[in-house]
Coordinates of C-alpha atoms in Angstrom, one line a residue:
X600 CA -28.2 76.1 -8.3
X601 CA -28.9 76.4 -11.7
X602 CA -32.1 78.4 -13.2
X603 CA -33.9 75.0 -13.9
X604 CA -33.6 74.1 -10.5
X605 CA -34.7 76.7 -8.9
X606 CA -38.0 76.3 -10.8
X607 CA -38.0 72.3 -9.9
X608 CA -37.5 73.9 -6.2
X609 CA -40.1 76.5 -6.4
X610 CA -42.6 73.6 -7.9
X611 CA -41.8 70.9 -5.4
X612 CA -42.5 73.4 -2.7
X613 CA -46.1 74.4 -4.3
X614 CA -46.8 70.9 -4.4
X615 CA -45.6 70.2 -1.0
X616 CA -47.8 73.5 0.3
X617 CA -51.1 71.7 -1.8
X618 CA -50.4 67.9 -0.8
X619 CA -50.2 69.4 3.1
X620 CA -53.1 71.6 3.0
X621 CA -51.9 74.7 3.5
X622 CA -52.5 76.0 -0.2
X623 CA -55.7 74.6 -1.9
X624 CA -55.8 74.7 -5.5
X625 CA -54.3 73.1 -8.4
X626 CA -50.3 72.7 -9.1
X627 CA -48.8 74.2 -12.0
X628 CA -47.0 72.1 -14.9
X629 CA -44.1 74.2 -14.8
X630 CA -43.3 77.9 -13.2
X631 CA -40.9 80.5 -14.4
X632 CA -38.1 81.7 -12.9
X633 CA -36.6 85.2 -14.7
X634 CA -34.4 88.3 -13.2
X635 CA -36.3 90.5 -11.0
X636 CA -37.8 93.1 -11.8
X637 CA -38.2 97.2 -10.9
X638 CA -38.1 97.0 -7.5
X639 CA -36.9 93.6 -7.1
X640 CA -34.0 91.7 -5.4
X641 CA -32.1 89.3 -5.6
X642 CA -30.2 87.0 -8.7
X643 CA -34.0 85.7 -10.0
X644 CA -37.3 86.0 -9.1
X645 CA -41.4 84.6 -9.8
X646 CA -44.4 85.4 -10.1
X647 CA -45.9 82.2 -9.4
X648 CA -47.8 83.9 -6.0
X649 CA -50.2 86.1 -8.4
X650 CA -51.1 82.7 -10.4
X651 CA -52.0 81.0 -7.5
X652 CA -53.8 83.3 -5.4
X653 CA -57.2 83.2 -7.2
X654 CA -57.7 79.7 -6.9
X655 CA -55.7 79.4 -3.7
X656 CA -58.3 82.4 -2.5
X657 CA -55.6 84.3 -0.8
X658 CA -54.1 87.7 -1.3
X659 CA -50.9 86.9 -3.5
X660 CA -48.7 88.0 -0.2
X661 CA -49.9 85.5 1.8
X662 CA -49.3 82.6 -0.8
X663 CA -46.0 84.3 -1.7
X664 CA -45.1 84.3 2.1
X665 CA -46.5 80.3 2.1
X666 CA -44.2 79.3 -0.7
X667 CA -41.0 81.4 1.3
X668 CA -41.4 78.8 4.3
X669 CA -41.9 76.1 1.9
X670 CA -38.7 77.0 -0.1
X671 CA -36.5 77.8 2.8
X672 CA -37.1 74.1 3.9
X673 CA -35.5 72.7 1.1
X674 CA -33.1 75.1 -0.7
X675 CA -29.8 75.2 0.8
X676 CA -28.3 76.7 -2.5
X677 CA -29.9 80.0 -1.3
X678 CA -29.0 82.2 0.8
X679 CA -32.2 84.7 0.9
X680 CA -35.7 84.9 -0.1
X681 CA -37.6 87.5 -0.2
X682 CA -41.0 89.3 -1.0
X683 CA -41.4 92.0 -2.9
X684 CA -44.6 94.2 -4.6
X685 CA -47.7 92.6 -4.7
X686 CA -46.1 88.7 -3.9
X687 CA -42.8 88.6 -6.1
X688 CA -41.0 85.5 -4.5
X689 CA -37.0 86.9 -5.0
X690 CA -34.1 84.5 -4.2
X691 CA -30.8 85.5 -3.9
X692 CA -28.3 82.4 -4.4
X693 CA -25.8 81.4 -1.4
X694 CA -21.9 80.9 -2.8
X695 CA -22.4 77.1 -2.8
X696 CA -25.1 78.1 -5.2
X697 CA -22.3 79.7 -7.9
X698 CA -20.0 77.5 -7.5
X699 CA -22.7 74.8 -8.1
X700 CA -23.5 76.7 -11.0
X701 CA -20.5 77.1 -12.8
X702 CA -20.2 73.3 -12.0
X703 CA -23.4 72.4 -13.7
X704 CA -22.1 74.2 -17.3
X705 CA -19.3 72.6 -16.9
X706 CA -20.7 69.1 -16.8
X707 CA -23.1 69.8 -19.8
X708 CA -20.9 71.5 -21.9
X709 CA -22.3 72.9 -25.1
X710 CA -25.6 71.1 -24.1
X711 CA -25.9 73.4 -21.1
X712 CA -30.0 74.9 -20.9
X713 CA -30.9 71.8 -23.1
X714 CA -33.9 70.6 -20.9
X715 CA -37.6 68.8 -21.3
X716 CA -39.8 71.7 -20.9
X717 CA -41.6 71.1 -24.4
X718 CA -41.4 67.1 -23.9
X719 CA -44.4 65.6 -25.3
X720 CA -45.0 68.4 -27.2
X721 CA -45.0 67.7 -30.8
X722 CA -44.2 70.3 -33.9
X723 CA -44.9 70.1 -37.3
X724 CA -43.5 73.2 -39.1
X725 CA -44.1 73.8 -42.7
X726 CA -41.4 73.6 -45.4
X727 CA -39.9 77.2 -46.8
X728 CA -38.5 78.1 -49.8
X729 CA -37.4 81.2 -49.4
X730 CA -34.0 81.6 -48.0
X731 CA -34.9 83.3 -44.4
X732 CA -37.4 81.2 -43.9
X733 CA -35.9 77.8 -44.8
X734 CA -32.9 79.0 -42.4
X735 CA -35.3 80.1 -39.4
X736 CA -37.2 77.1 -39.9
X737 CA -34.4 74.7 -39.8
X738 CA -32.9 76.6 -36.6
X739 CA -36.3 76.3 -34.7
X740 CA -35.9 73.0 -35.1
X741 CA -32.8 72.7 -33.5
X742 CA -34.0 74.8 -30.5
X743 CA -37.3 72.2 -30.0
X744 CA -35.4 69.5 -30.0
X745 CA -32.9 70.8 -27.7
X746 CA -36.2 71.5 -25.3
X747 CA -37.7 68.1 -25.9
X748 CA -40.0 68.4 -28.7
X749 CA -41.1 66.1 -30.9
X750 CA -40.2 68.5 -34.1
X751 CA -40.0 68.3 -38.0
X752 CA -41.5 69.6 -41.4
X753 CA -44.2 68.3 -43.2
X754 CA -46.8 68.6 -45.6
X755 CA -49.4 68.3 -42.4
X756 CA -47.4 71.1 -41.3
X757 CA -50.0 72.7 -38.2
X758 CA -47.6 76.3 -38.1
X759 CA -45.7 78.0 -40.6
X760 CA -43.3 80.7 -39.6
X761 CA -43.6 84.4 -40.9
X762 CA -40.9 86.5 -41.7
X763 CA -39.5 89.1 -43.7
X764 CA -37.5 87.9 -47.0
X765 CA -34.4 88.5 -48.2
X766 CA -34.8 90.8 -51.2
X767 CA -34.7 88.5 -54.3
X768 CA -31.5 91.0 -55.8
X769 CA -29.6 89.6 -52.5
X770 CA -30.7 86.3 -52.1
X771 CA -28.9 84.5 -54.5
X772 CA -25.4 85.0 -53.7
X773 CA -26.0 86.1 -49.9
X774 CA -24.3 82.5 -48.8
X775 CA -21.4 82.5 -51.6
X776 CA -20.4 86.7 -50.8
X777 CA -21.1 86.2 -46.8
X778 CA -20.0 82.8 -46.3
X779 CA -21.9 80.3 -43.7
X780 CA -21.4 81.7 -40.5
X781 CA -21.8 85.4 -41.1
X782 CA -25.1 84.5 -43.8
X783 CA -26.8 82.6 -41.0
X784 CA -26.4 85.5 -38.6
X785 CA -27.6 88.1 -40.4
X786 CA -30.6 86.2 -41.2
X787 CA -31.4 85.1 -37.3
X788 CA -30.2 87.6 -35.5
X789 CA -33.1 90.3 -36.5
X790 CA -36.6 89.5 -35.5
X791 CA -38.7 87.7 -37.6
X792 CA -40.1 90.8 -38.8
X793 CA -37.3 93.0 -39.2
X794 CA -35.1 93.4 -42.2
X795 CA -32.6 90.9 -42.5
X796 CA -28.9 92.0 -42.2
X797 CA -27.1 91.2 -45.3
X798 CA -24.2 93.4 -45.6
X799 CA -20.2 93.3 -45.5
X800 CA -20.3 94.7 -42.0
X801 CA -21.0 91.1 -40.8
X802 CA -17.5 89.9 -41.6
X803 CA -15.7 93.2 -40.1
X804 CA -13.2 91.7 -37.7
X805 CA -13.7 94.5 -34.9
X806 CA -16.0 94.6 -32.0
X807 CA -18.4 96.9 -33.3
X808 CA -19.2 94.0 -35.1
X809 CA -21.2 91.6 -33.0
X810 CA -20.7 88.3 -34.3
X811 CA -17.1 88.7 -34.3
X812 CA -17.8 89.9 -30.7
X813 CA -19.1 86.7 -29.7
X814 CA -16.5 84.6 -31.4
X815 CA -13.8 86.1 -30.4
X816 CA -15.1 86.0 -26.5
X817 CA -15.2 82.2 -27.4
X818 CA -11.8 82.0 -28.6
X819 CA -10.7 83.8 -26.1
X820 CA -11.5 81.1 -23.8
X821 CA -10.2 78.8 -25.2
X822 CA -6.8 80.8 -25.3
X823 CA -7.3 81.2 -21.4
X824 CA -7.6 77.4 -20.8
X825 CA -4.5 76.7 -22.9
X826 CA -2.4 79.2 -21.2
X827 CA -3.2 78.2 -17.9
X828 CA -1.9 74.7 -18.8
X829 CA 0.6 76.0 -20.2
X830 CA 1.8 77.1 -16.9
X831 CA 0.2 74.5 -14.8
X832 CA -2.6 75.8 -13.5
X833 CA -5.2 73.1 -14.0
X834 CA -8.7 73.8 -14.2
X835 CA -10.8 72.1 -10.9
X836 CA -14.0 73.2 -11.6
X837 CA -13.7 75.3 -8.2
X838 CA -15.4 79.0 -7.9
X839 CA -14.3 80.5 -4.8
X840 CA -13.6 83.5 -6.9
X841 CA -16.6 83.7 -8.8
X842 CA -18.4 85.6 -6.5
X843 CA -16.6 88.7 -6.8
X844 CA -18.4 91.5 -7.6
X845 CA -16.8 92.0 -11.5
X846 CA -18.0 88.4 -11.9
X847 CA -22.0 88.4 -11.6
X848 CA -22.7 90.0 -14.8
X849 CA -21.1 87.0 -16.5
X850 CA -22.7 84.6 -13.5
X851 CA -25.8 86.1 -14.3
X852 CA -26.1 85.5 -18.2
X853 CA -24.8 82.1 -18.0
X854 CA -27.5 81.2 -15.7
X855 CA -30.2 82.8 -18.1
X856 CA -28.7 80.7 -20.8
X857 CA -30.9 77.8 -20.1
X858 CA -34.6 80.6 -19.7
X859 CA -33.2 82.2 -22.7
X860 CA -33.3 78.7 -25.2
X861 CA -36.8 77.8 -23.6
X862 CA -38.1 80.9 -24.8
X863 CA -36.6 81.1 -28.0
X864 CA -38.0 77.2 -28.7
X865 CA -42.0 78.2 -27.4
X866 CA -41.7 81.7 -29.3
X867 CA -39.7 80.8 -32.4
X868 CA -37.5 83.0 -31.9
X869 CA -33.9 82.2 -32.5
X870 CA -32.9 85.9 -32.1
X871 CA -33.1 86.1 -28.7
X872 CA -30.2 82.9 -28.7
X873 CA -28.0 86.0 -30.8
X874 CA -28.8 88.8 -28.3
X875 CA -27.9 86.7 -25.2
X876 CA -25.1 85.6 -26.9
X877 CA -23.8 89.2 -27.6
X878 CA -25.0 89.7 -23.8
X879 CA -22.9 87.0 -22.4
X880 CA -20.0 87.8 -24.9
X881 CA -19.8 91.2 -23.6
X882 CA -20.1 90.1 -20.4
X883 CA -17.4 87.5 -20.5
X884 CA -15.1 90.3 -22.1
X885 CA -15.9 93.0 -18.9
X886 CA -14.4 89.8 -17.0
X887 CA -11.7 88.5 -18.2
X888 CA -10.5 92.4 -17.9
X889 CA -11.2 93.3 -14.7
X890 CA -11.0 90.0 -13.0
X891 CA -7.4 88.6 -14.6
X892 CA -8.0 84.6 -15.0
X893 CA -4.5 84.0 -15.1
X894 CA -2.0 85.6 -12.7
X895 CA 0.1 88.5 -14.3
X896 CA 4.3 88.6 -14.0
X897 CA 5.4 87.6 -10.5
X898 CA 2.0 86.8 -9.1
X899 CA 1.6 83.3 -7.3
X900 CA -1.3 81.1 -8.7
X901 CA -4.3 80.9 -7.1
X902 CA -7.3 79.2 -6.2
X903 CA -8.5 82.7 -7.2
X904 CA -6.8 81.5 -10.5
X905 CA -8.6 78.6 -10.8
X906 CA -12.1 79.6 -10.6
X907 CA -12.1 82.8 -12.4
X908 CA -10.6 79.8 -15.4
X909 CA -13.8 77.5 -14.8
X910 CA -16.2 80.6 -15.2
X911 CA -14.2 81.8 -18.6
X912 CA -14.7 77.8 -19.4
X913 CA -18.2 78.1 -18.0
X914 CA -18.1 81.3 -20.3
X915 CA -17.0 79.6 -23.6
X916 CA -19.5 76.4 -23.2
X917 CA -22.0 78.6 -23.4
X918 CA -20.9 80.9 -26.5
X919 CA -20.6 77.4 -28.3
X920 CA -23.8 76.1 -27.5
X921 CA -25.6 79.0 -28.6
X922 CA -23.8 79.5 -32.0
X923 CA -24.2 75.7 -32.5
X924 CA -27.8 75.9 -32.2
X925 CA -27.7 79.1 -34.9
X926 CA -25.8 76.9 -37.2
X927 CA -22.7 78.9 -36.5
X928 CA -19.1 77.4 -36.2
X929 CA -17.7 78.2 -33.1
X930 CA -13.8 78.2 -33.3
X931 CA -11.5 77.8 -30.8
X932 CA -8.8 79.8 -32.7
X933 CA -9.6 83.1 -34.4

């Protein structure tokens, strides 16, 4: 069970709860699923309970404890819900509800978290000149598209997007001296209003160097898919191993992936694409170390094998997408 479908779940059941009777007041167009919390439990949680208990005239507990019933009916890919605080609905995902996961990426590939939240929606951005600006602009695009959105530039431009330029001394040659890849990142990955970063550092080939961090996870699973056919271990798609324990950090921001490209398409804000990305990179690298994808000298393979292999493939769709969406080339070899 994937993000996205926990929120269709948690929606279906608010409009079951309203079209019964048991919950009076109007249903939501879309509701947010994110990570817990302080205090929370769970792999995700919403708040959904505290929107709806004014005009449901109910205490957010007893609406949160409504929507629990309703859920339970008709999520087997969960294998716990729970309240928490003032009527935080947490939901902690059943095994079948990984594997489905990992199965789901898989599927999608690169277009994994592409979805229709902003369909309908139409954007007109306003042309930039300046470097940064004509680079975020052009990347916001991407991510409203990939979310739906009817989105372009015009001269009946409605928004423009702010930002702080490159200093004119830089700007010229900032492409030439950087290249493509290492350019675009420096401009994206700060916030809009943060100073862009612009020098050599970006094209250090170490891990202290973030984009190579996040290239080289994706390489790296790439490598890990050719070995194992290498030595015949195919890839099945399976994820009995995926729950272990050195595995849900990497389970965890691969199902944010999809939360994380909404919100960077509604706020602008292709810099929280780079930050997951380092997340999930980093994540990916824990992994691959502690969880061994491919067996080591005399060992056997396994279905162990196997599923650690479609959750570093799982791993890689998502690098790609991301650096795609940034305008970055995503190599398989590096």
């Amino acid at each position: 069970m994937t993000p996205a479908d926990l929120s269709r779940t948690v929606l279906h059941a608010v409009r079951r709860a309203v079209d019964e009777g048991v919950l009076a007041g109007p249903v939501p167009e879309s509701v947010q699923v994110g990570r817990p919390g302080p205090g929370g439990s769970g792999d995700y949680a919403t708040s959904v309970a505290l929107r709806l208990a004014g005009p449901a005239r109910r205490t957010p507990l007893d609406v949160a404890q409504i929507l629990r019933t309703e859920i339970l009916r008709c999520a087997p890919g969960l294998s716990r819900v729970d309240v928490t605080g003032p009527g935080f609905l947490n939901f902690t995902l059943a095994p079948a509800g990984r594997t489905a996961l990992v199965r789901a990426v898989l599927d999608a590939g690169i277009r994994y978290g592409y979805g229709d939240t902003l369909a309908g929606t139409t954007v007109v951005l306003a042309p930039a000149g300046e470097l940064r600006a004509a680079v975020r602009t052009e990347t916001v695009l991407r991510l409203l598209r990939a979310q739906g959105a009817d989105a372009r530039t015009g001269d009946d431009a409605t928004e423009r997007l702010p930002v702080r330029p490159v200093p004119a001394a830089l700007a010229g040659d900032l492409f030439a001296r950087l290249g493509p890849d290492a350019a675009r990142w420096g401009l994206l990955r700060p916030a809009a209003h943060d100073r862009p970063l612009t020098g050599d550092d970006l094209l250090v080939q170490h891990e202290s160097n973030p984009l190579f961090t996040v290239r080289y996870a994706h390489a790296r699973t790439h490598a890990l898919v050719r070995n194992a056919a290498a030595l015949g271990i195919p890839g099945d798609g399976g994820a009995a191993g995926a729950v272990e324990p050195e595995a849900h950090a990497l389970l965890d921001s691969i199902g944010d992936h999809p939360g994380v490209l909404a919100d960077a398409a509604r706020l602008r804000a292709p810099d929280r694409v780079a930050r997951h990305l380092e997340r999930t990179a980093e994540a990916f690298l824990y992994f691959q170390e502690t969880c061994r994808p491919l067996p080591v000298g005399d060992e056997k393979p396994s279905a162990a094998h196997r599923s650690r292999l479609a959750l570093a493939e799982a791993a890689g769709a998502v690098l790609a997408g991301g650096l795609t969406l940034l305008g970055v080339d995503a190599p398989e070899h590096l």
